[in-house]
Amino acid sequence: MDLATLLPVLFAGYLLGSIPFGLLLTSLTGGGDLRSVGSGNIGATNVLRTGRKGLAAATLLLDLGKGFAAVWLARHVLGGDPAIGGLAAVIGHCFPVWLKFKGGKGVATLMGVALGLAWPIGAVYAAVWLGMLAGTRISSLSGMSAAVSAPIAAWALGHTAFVPVLVALAVLVIWLHRANIARLRAGTEPKVGSKG
């Protein structure tokens, strides 16, 4: 992919990913600044802490959708590498320029990317995420497990071209969860539905 194609793919992916849907929806519906609630994160799990399940579901779907859209746009409109478009979207979500580069942790957006790259990868991602969430009720553990499953699924299903980007994104998701990992080790990580 030449520079003339790479730059639009990166720019479009980053801009899509950087839309802070959780923050916007919470603010527009009178919920105030999401960053002052719970973990301060802008993702669906923290929206859930406001007690608004419908808003949390909408945030999840929109964050997923922007990852999918970035992949689709790169592949079908810009003629570039869809994995690079997805990479840019997750980076945009995690480090949005509008919020001084302090965003979410990328789990839902990465699911959208996985679905956009190849739906079987996304299906594995969703199954691991939902299965872990049902079994543990710990959002961070579920998200990290799903992120790790994506490059494994890509490799196992023959989509090897996507493996390097998915490995990089799994590492990023885990790194952004380092505080959660410390709480998991200490046994203090809150479960979904708790007020922690």
PDB file of C-alpha atoms in Angstrom:
ATOM      1  CA  MET A   1       0.000   0.000   0.000  1.00  0.00           C
ATOM      2  CA  ASP A   2       1.533   3.303  -1.099  1.00  0.00           C
ATOM      3  CA  LEU A   3       1.615   6.468   0.998  1.00  0.00           C
ATOM      4  CA  ALA A   4      -1.169   8.113  -1.003  1.00  0.00           C
ATOM      5  CA  THR A   5      -3.492   5.288   0.065  1.00  0.00           C
ATOM      6  CA  LEU A   6      -2.057   4.690   3.539  1.00  0.00           C
ATOM      7  CA  LEU A   7      -2.565   8.246   4.803  1.00  0.00           C
ATOM      8  CA  PRO A   8      -6.314   8.453   3.997  1.00  0.00           C
ATOM      9  CA  VAL A   9      -6.837   4.990   5.524  1.00  0.00           C
ATOM     10  CA  LEU A  10      -5.066   6.040   8.717  1.00  0.00           C
ATOM     11  CA  PHE A  11      -6.788   9.432   8.856  1.00  0.00           C
ATOM     12  CA  ALA A  12     -10.300   8.102   8.225  1.00  0.00           C
ATOM     13  CA  GLY A  13      -9.847   5.201  10.644  1.00  0.00           C
ATOM     14  CA  TYR A  14      -8.498   7.429  13.379  1.00  0.00           C
ATOM     15  CA  LEU A  15     -11.269  10.020  12.989  1.00  0.00           C
ATOM     16  CA  LEU A  16     -13.968   7.349  13.079  1.00  0.00           C
ATOM     17  CA  GLY A  17     -12.424   5.675  16.094  1.00  0.00           C
ATOM     18  CA  SER A  18     -12.014   8.924  17.984  1.00  0.00           C
ATOM     19  CA  ILE A  19     -15.753   9.676  18.148  1.00  0.00           C
ATOM     20  CA  PRO A  20     -16.475   9.330  21.911  1.00  0.00           C
ATOM     21  CA  PHE A  21     -19.983   7.887  21.685  1.00  0.00           C
ATOM     22  CA  GLY A  22     -20.272   7.030  25.394  1.00  0.00           C
ATOM     23  CA  LEU A  23     -19.358  10.553  26.420  1.00  0.00           C
ATOM     24  CA  LEU A  24     -21.614  12.148  23.803  1.00  0.00           C
ATOM     25  CA  LEU A  25     -24.658   9.997  24.542  1.00  0.00           C
ATOM     26  CA  THR A  26     -24.368  10.454  28.299  1.00  0.00           C
ATOM     27  CA  SER A  27     -23.996  14.201  27.938  1.00  0.00           C
ATOM     28  CA  LEU A  28     -26.821  14.581  25.392  1.00  0.00           C
ATOM     29  CA  THR A  29     -29.240  12.651  27.601  1.00  0.00           C
ATOM     30  CA  GLY A  30     -28.527  14.750  30.692  1.00  0.00           C
ATOM     31  CA  GLY A  31     -26.149  12.333  32.374  1.00  0.00           C
ATOM     32  CA  GLY A  32     -23.313  14.825  32.737  1.00  0.00           C
ATOM     33  CA  ASP A  33     -19.663  14.084  32.073  1.00  0.00           C
ATOM     34  CA  LEU A  34     -19.079  10.322  31.928  1.00  0.00           C
ATOM     35  CA  ARG A  35     -15.451  10.885  32.871  1.00  0.00           C
ATOM     36  CA  SER A  36     -16.580  11.824  36.391  1.00  0.00           C
ATOM     37  CA  VAL A  37     -18.381   8.485  36.874  1.00  0.00           C
ATOM     38  CA  GLY A  38     -16.890   5.200  38.090  1.00  0.00           C
ATOM     39  CA  SER A  39     -13.616   4.462  36.328  1.00  0.00           C
ATOM     40  CA  GLY A  40     -13.776   7.667  34.290  1.00  0.00           C
ATOM     41  CA  ASN A  41     -13.654   5.575  31.126  1.00  0.00           C
ATOM     42  CA  ILE A  42     -15.736   6.527  28.074  1.00  0.00           C
ATOM     43  CA  GLY A  43     -16.786   2.978  27.157  1.00  0.00           C
ATOM     44  CA  ALA A  44     -19.985   0.986  27.587  1.00  0.00           C
ATOM     45  CA  THR A  45     -18.997  -0.625  30.899  1.00  0.00           C
ATOM     46  CA  ASN A  46     -18.686   2.763  32.542  1.00  0.00           C
ATOM     47  CA  VAL A  47     -21.916   3.976  30.924  1.00  0.00           C
ATOM     48  CA  LEU A  48     -23.545   0.963  32.593  1.00  0.00           C
ATOM     49  CA  ARG A  49     -22.376   2.319  35.938  1.00  0.00           C
ATOM     50  CA  THR A  50     -24.720   5.268  35.425  1.00  0.00           C
ATOM     51  CA  GLY A  51     -27.576   2.770  35.681  1.00  0.00           C
ATOM     52  CA  ARG A  52     -28.701   3.316  32.093  1.00  0.00           C
ATOM     53  CA  LYS A  53     -28.612  -0.068  30.419  1.00  0.00           C
ATOM     54  CA  GLY A  54     -30.073   1.121  27.126  1.00  0.00           C
ATOM     55  CA  LEU A  55     -27.459   3.842  26.844  1.00  0.00           C
ATOM     56  CA  ALA A  56     -24.710   1.338  27.635  1.00  0.00           C
ATOM     57  CA  ALA A  57     -26.012  -0.979  24.903  1.00  0.00           C
ATOM     58  CA  ALA A  58     -26.130   1.913  22.425  1.00  0.00           C
ATOM     59  CA  THR A  59     -22.555   2.878  23.324  1.00  0.00           C
ATOM     60  CA  LEU A  60     -21.409  -0.705  22.827  1.00  0.00           C
ATOM     61  CA  LEU A  61     -23.046  -0.957  19.411  1.00  0.00           C
ATOM     62  CA  LEU A  62     -21.776   2.436  18.232  1.00  0.00           C
ATOM     63  CA  ASP A  63     -18.221   1.755  19.425  1.00  0.00           C
ATOM     64  CA  LEU A  64     -18.366  -1.610  17.676  1.00  0.00           C
ATOM     65  CA  GLY A  65     -19.835   0.039  14.586  1.00  0.00           C
ATOM     66  CA  LYS A  66     -17.051   2.560  14.189  1.00  0.00           C
ATOM     67  CA  GLY A  67     -14.460  -0.227  14.166  1.00  0.00           C
ATOM     68  CA  PHE A  68     -16.433  -2.103  11.533  1.00  0.00           C
ATOM     69  CA  ALA A  69     -16.938   1.095   9.504  1.00  0.00           C
ATOM     70  CA  ALA A  70     -13.217   1.889   9.489  1.00  0.00           C
ATOM     71  CA  VAL A  71     -12.418  -1.566   8.092  1.00  0.00           C
ATOM     72  CA  TRP A  72     -15.210  -1.350   5.507  1.00  0.00           C
ATOM     73  CA  LEU A  73     -14.151   2.129   4.409  1.00  0.00           C
ATOM     74  CA  ALA A  74     -10.511   1.104   4.004  1.00  0.00           C
ATOM     75  CA  ARG A  75     -11.436  -2.004   2.005  1.00  0.00           C
ATOM     76  CA  HIS A  76     -14.291  -0.781  -0.191  1.00  0.00           C
ATOM     77  CA  VAL A  77     -13.836   2.977  -0.583  1.00  0.00           C
ATOM     78  CA  LEU A  78     -10.187   3.868  -0.021  1.00  0.00           C
ATOM     79  CA  GLY A  79      -8.718   0.714  -1.567  1.00  0.00           C
ATOM     80  CA  GLY A  80      -6.288   0.182   1.290  1.00  0.00           C
ATOM     81  CA  ASP A  81      -5.438  -2.435   3.886  1.00  0.00           C
ATOM     82  CA  PRO A  82      -8.544  -3.020   6.041  1.00  0.00           C
ATOM     83  CA  ALA A  83      -6.421  -4.151   8.986  1.00  0.00           C
ATOM     84  CA  ILE A  84      -4.608  -0.801   8.996  1.00  0.00           C
ATOM     85  CA  GLY A  85      -7.966   0.984   8.950  1.00  0.00           C
ATOM     86  CA  GLY A  86      -9.028  -1.082  11.942  1.00  0.00           C
ATOM     87  CA  LEU A  87      -5.764  -0.417  13.742  1.00  0.00           C
ATOM     88  CA  ALA A  88      -6.262   3.315  13.281  1.00  0.00           C
ATOM     89  CA  ALA A  89      -9.830   3.115  14.579  1.00  0.00           C
ATOM     90  CA  VAL A  90      -8.837   1.368  17.806  1.00  0.00           C
ATOM     91  CA  ILE A  91      -5.990   3.838  18.334  1.00  0.00           C
ATOM     92  CA  GLY A  92      -8.447   6.683  17.738  1.00  0.00           C
ATOM     93  CA  HIS A  93     -10.829   5.246  20.328  1.00  0.00           C
ATOM     94  CA  CYS A  94      -8.081   4.796  22.903  1.00  0.00           C
ATOM     95  CA  PHE A  95      -6.302   8.089  22.215  1.00  0.00           C
ATOM     96  CA  PRO A  96      -8.843  10.587  20.812  1.00  0.00           C
ATOM     97  CA  VAL A  97      -7.429  14.002  19.989  1.00  0.00           C
ATOM     98  CA  TRP A  98     -10.672  15.647  21.199  1.00  0.00           C
ATOM     99  CA  LEU A  99     -10.177  14.315  24.755  1.00  0.00           C
ATOM    100  CA  LYS A 100      -6.467  15.077  25.116  1.00  0.00           C
ATOM    101  CA  PHE A 101      -5.686  11.520  23.954  1.00  0.00           C
ATOM    102  CA  LYS A 102      -7.438   9.930  26.939  1.00  0.00           C
ATOM    103  CA  GLY A 103     -10.151   7.607  25.670  1.00  0.00           C
ATOM    104  CA  GLY A 104     -11.422   4.083  26.128  1.00  0.00           C
ATOM    105  CA  LYS A 105      -9.751   0.698  26.226  1.00  0.00           C
ATOM    106  CA  GLY A 106     -10.703  -0.491  22.766  1.00  0.00           C
ATOM    107  CA  VAL A 107     -12.572  -3.721  23.486  1.00  0.00           C
ATOM    108  CA  ALA A 108     -15.830  -2.967  21.659  1.00  0.00           C
ATOM    109  CA  THR A 109     -14.104  -1.155  18.806  1.00  0.00           C
ATOM    110  CA  LEU A 110     -11.744  -4.101  18.355  1.00  0.00           C
ATOM    111  CA  MET A 111     -14.735  -6.420  18.122  1.00  0.00           C
ATOM    112  CA  GLY A 112     -16.066  -4.287  15.277  1.00  0.00           C
ATOM    113  CA  VAL A 113     -12.680  -4.471  13.590  1.00  0.00           C
ATOM    114  CA  ALA A 114     -12.598  -8.268  13.971  1.00  0.00           C
ATOM    115  CA  LEU A 115     -16.090  -8.576  12.485  1.00  0.00           C
ATOM    116  CA  GLY A 116     -15.154  -6.289   9.618  1.00  0.00           C
ATOM    117  CA  LEU A 117     -11.965  -8.164   8.787  1.00  0.00           C
ATOM    118  CA  ALA A 118     -13.682 -11.566   8.691  1.00  0.00           C
ATOM    119  CA  TRP A 119     -16.934 -12.410  10.431  1.00  0.00           C
ATOM    120  CA  PRO A 120     -15.681 -15.779  11.795  1.00  0.00           C
ATOM    121  CA  ILE A 121     -12.926 -13.921  13.685  1.00  0.00           C
ATOM    122  CA  GLY A 122     -15.564 -11.585  15.072  1.00  0.00           C
ATOM    123  CA  ALA A 123     -17.757 -14.536  16.010  1.00  0.00           C
ATOM    124  CA  VAL A 124     -14.938 -16.118  18.017  1.00  0.00           C
ATOM    125  CA  TYR A 125     -14.224 -12.746  19.646  1.00  0.00           C
ATOM    126  CA  ALA A 126     -17.879 -12.316  20.621  1.00  0.00           C
ATOM    127  CA  ALA A 127     -18.172 -15.885  21.916  1.00  0.00           C
ATOM    128  CA  VAL A 128     -15.082 -15.536  24.114  1.00  0.00           C
ATOM    129  CA  TRP A 129     -16.146 -12.105  25.360  1.00  0.00           C
ATOM    130  CA  LEU A 130     -19.715 -13.134  26.195  1.00  0.00           C
ATOM    131  CA  GLY A 131     -18.681 -16.520  27.564  1.00  0.00           C
ATOM    132  CA  MET A 132     -16.115 -15.029  29.919  1.00  0.00           C
ATOM    133  CA  LEU A 133     -18.528 -12.274  30.941  1.00  0.00           C
ATOM    134  CA  ALA A 134     -21.243 -14.805  31.730  1.00  0.00           C
ATOM    135  CA  GLY A 135     -18.822 -16.949  33.696  1.00  0.00           C
ATOM    136  CA  THR A 136     -16.947 -14.274  35.640  1.00  0.00           C
ATOM    137  CA  ARG A 137     -19.011 -11.049  35.387  1.00  0.00           C
ATOM    138  CA  ILE A 138     -15.663  -9.245  35.144  1.00  0.00           C
ATOM    139  CA  SER A 139     -15.660  -6.892  32.167  1.00  0.00           C
ATOM    140  CA  SER A 140     -11.906  -6.335  32.020  1.00  0.00           C
ATOM    141  CA  LEU A 141     -11.028 -10.042  32.057  1.00  0.00           C
ATOM    142  CA  SER A 142     -13.648 -10.735  29.397  1.00  0.00           C
ATOM    143  CA  GLY A 143     -12.388  -7.955  27.152  1.00  0.00           C
ATOM    144  CA  MET A 144      -8.738  -8.942  27.442  1.00  0.00           C
ATOM    145  CA  SER A 145      -9.569 -12.600  26.773  1.00  0.00           C
ATOM    146  CA  ALA A 146     -11.533 -11.640  23.676  1.00  0.00           C
ATOM    147  CA  ALA A 147      -8.711  -9.415  22.425  1.00  0.00           C
ATOM    148  CA  VAL A 148      -6.214 -12.275  22.775  1.00  0.00           C
ATOM    149  CA  SER A 149      -8.606 -14.636  20.981  1.00  0.00           C
ATOM    150  CA  ALA A 150      -8.698 -12.464  17.843  1.00  0.00           C
ATOM    151  CA  PRO A 151      -5.172 -13.136  16.480  1.00  0.00           C
ATOM    152  CA  ILE A 152      -5.439 -16.794  17.507  1.00  0.00           C
ATOM    153  CA  ALA A 153      -8.725 -17.121  15.615  1.00  0.00           C
ATOM    154  CA  ALA A 154      -7.296 -15.289  12.595  1.00  0.00           C
ATOM    155  CA  TRP A 155      -4.353 -17.678  12.484  1.00  0.00           C
ATOM    156  CA  ALA A 156      -6.473 -20.796  13.049  1.00  0.00           C
ATOM    157  CA  LEU A 157      -9.010 -19.783  10.410  1.00  0.00           C
ATOM    158  CA  GLY A 158      -6.409 -19.014   7.750  1.00  0.00           C
ATOM    159  CA  HIS A 159      -6.577 -15.215   7.858  1.00  0.00           C
ATOM    160  CA  THR A 160      -2.869 -14.939   8.579  1.00  0.00           C
ATOM    161  CA  ALA A 161      -2.465 -11.512   6.949  1.00  0.00           C
ATOM    162  CA  PHE A 162      -4.477 -10.002   9.808  1.00  0.00           C
ATOM    163  CA  VAL A 163      -2.493 -11.659  12.609  1.00  0.00           C
ATOM    164  CA  PRO A 164       0.240  -8.990  13.095  1.00  0.00           C
ATOM    165  CA  VAL A 165      -2.245  -6.127  13.487  1.00  0.00           C
ATOM    166  CA  LEU A 166      -4.507  -8.175  15.747  1.00  0.00           C
ATOM    167  CA  VAL A 167      -1.527  -9.150  17.923  1.00  0.00           C
ATOM    168  CA  ALA A 168      -0.569  -5.471  18.203  1.00  0.00           C
ATOM    169  CA  LEU A 169      -4.128  -4.527  19.161  1.00  0.00           C
ATOM    170  CA  ALA A 170      -4.345  -7.323  21.741  1.00  0.00           C
ATOM    171  CA  VAL A 171      -1.136  -6.041  23.330  1.00  0.00           C
ATOM    172  CA  LEU A 172      -2.547  -2.495  23.347  1.00  0.00           C
ATOM    173  CA  VAL A 173      -5.797  -3.626  24.991  1.00  0.00           C
ATOM    174  CA  ILE A 174      -3.894  -5.547  27.672  1.00  0.00           C
ATOM    175  CA  TRP A 175      -1.567  -2.588  28.307  1.00  0.00           C
ATOM    176  CA  LEU A 176      -4.535  -0.257  28.730  1.00  0.00           C
ATOM    177  CA  HIS A 177      -5.960  -2.707  31.280  1.00  0.00           C
ATOM    178  CA  ARG A 178      -2.816  -2.749  33.426  1.00  0.00           C
ATOM    179  CA  ALA A 179      -4.622  -1.134  36.385  1.00  0.00           C
ATOM    180  CA  ASN A 180      -7.381  -3.731  36.026  1.00  0.00           C
ATOM    181  CA  ILE A 181      -4.774  -6.490  36.006  1.00  0.00           C
ATOM    182  CA  ALA A 182      -3.375  -5.169  39.274  1.00  0.00           C
ATOM    183  CA  ARG A 183      -6.877  -5.209  40.800  1.00  0.00           C
ATOM    184  CA  LEU A 184      -7.506  -8.705  39.452  1.00  0.00           C
ATOM    185  CA  ARG A 185      -4.348  -9.904  41.164  1.00  0.00           C
ATOM    186  CA  ALA A 186      -5.430  -8.185  44.373  1.00  0.00           C
ATOM    187  CA  GLY A 187      -8.962  -9.585  44.134  1.00  0.00           C
ATOM    188  CA  THR A 188     -10.504  -6.105  44.091  1.00  0.00           C
ATOM    189  CA  GLU A 189     -11.656  -5.814  40.477  1.00  0.00           C
ATOM    190  CA  PRO A 190     -15.391  -4.938  40.446  1.00  0.00           C
ATOM    191  CA  LYS A 191     -17.913  -7.131  38.692  1.00  0.00           C
ATOM    192  CA  VAL A 192     -20.494  -5.970  36.171  1.00  0.00           C
ATOM    193  CA  GLY A 193     -23.510  -4.702  38.096  1.00  0.00           C
ATOM    194  CA  SER A 194     -21.491  -3.590  41.104  1.00  0.00           C
ATOM    195  CA  LYS A 195     -21.030   0.054  41.971  1.00  0.00           C
ATOM    196  CA  GLY A 196     -17.243  -0.248  42.098  1.00  0.00           C
TER     197      GLY A 196
END
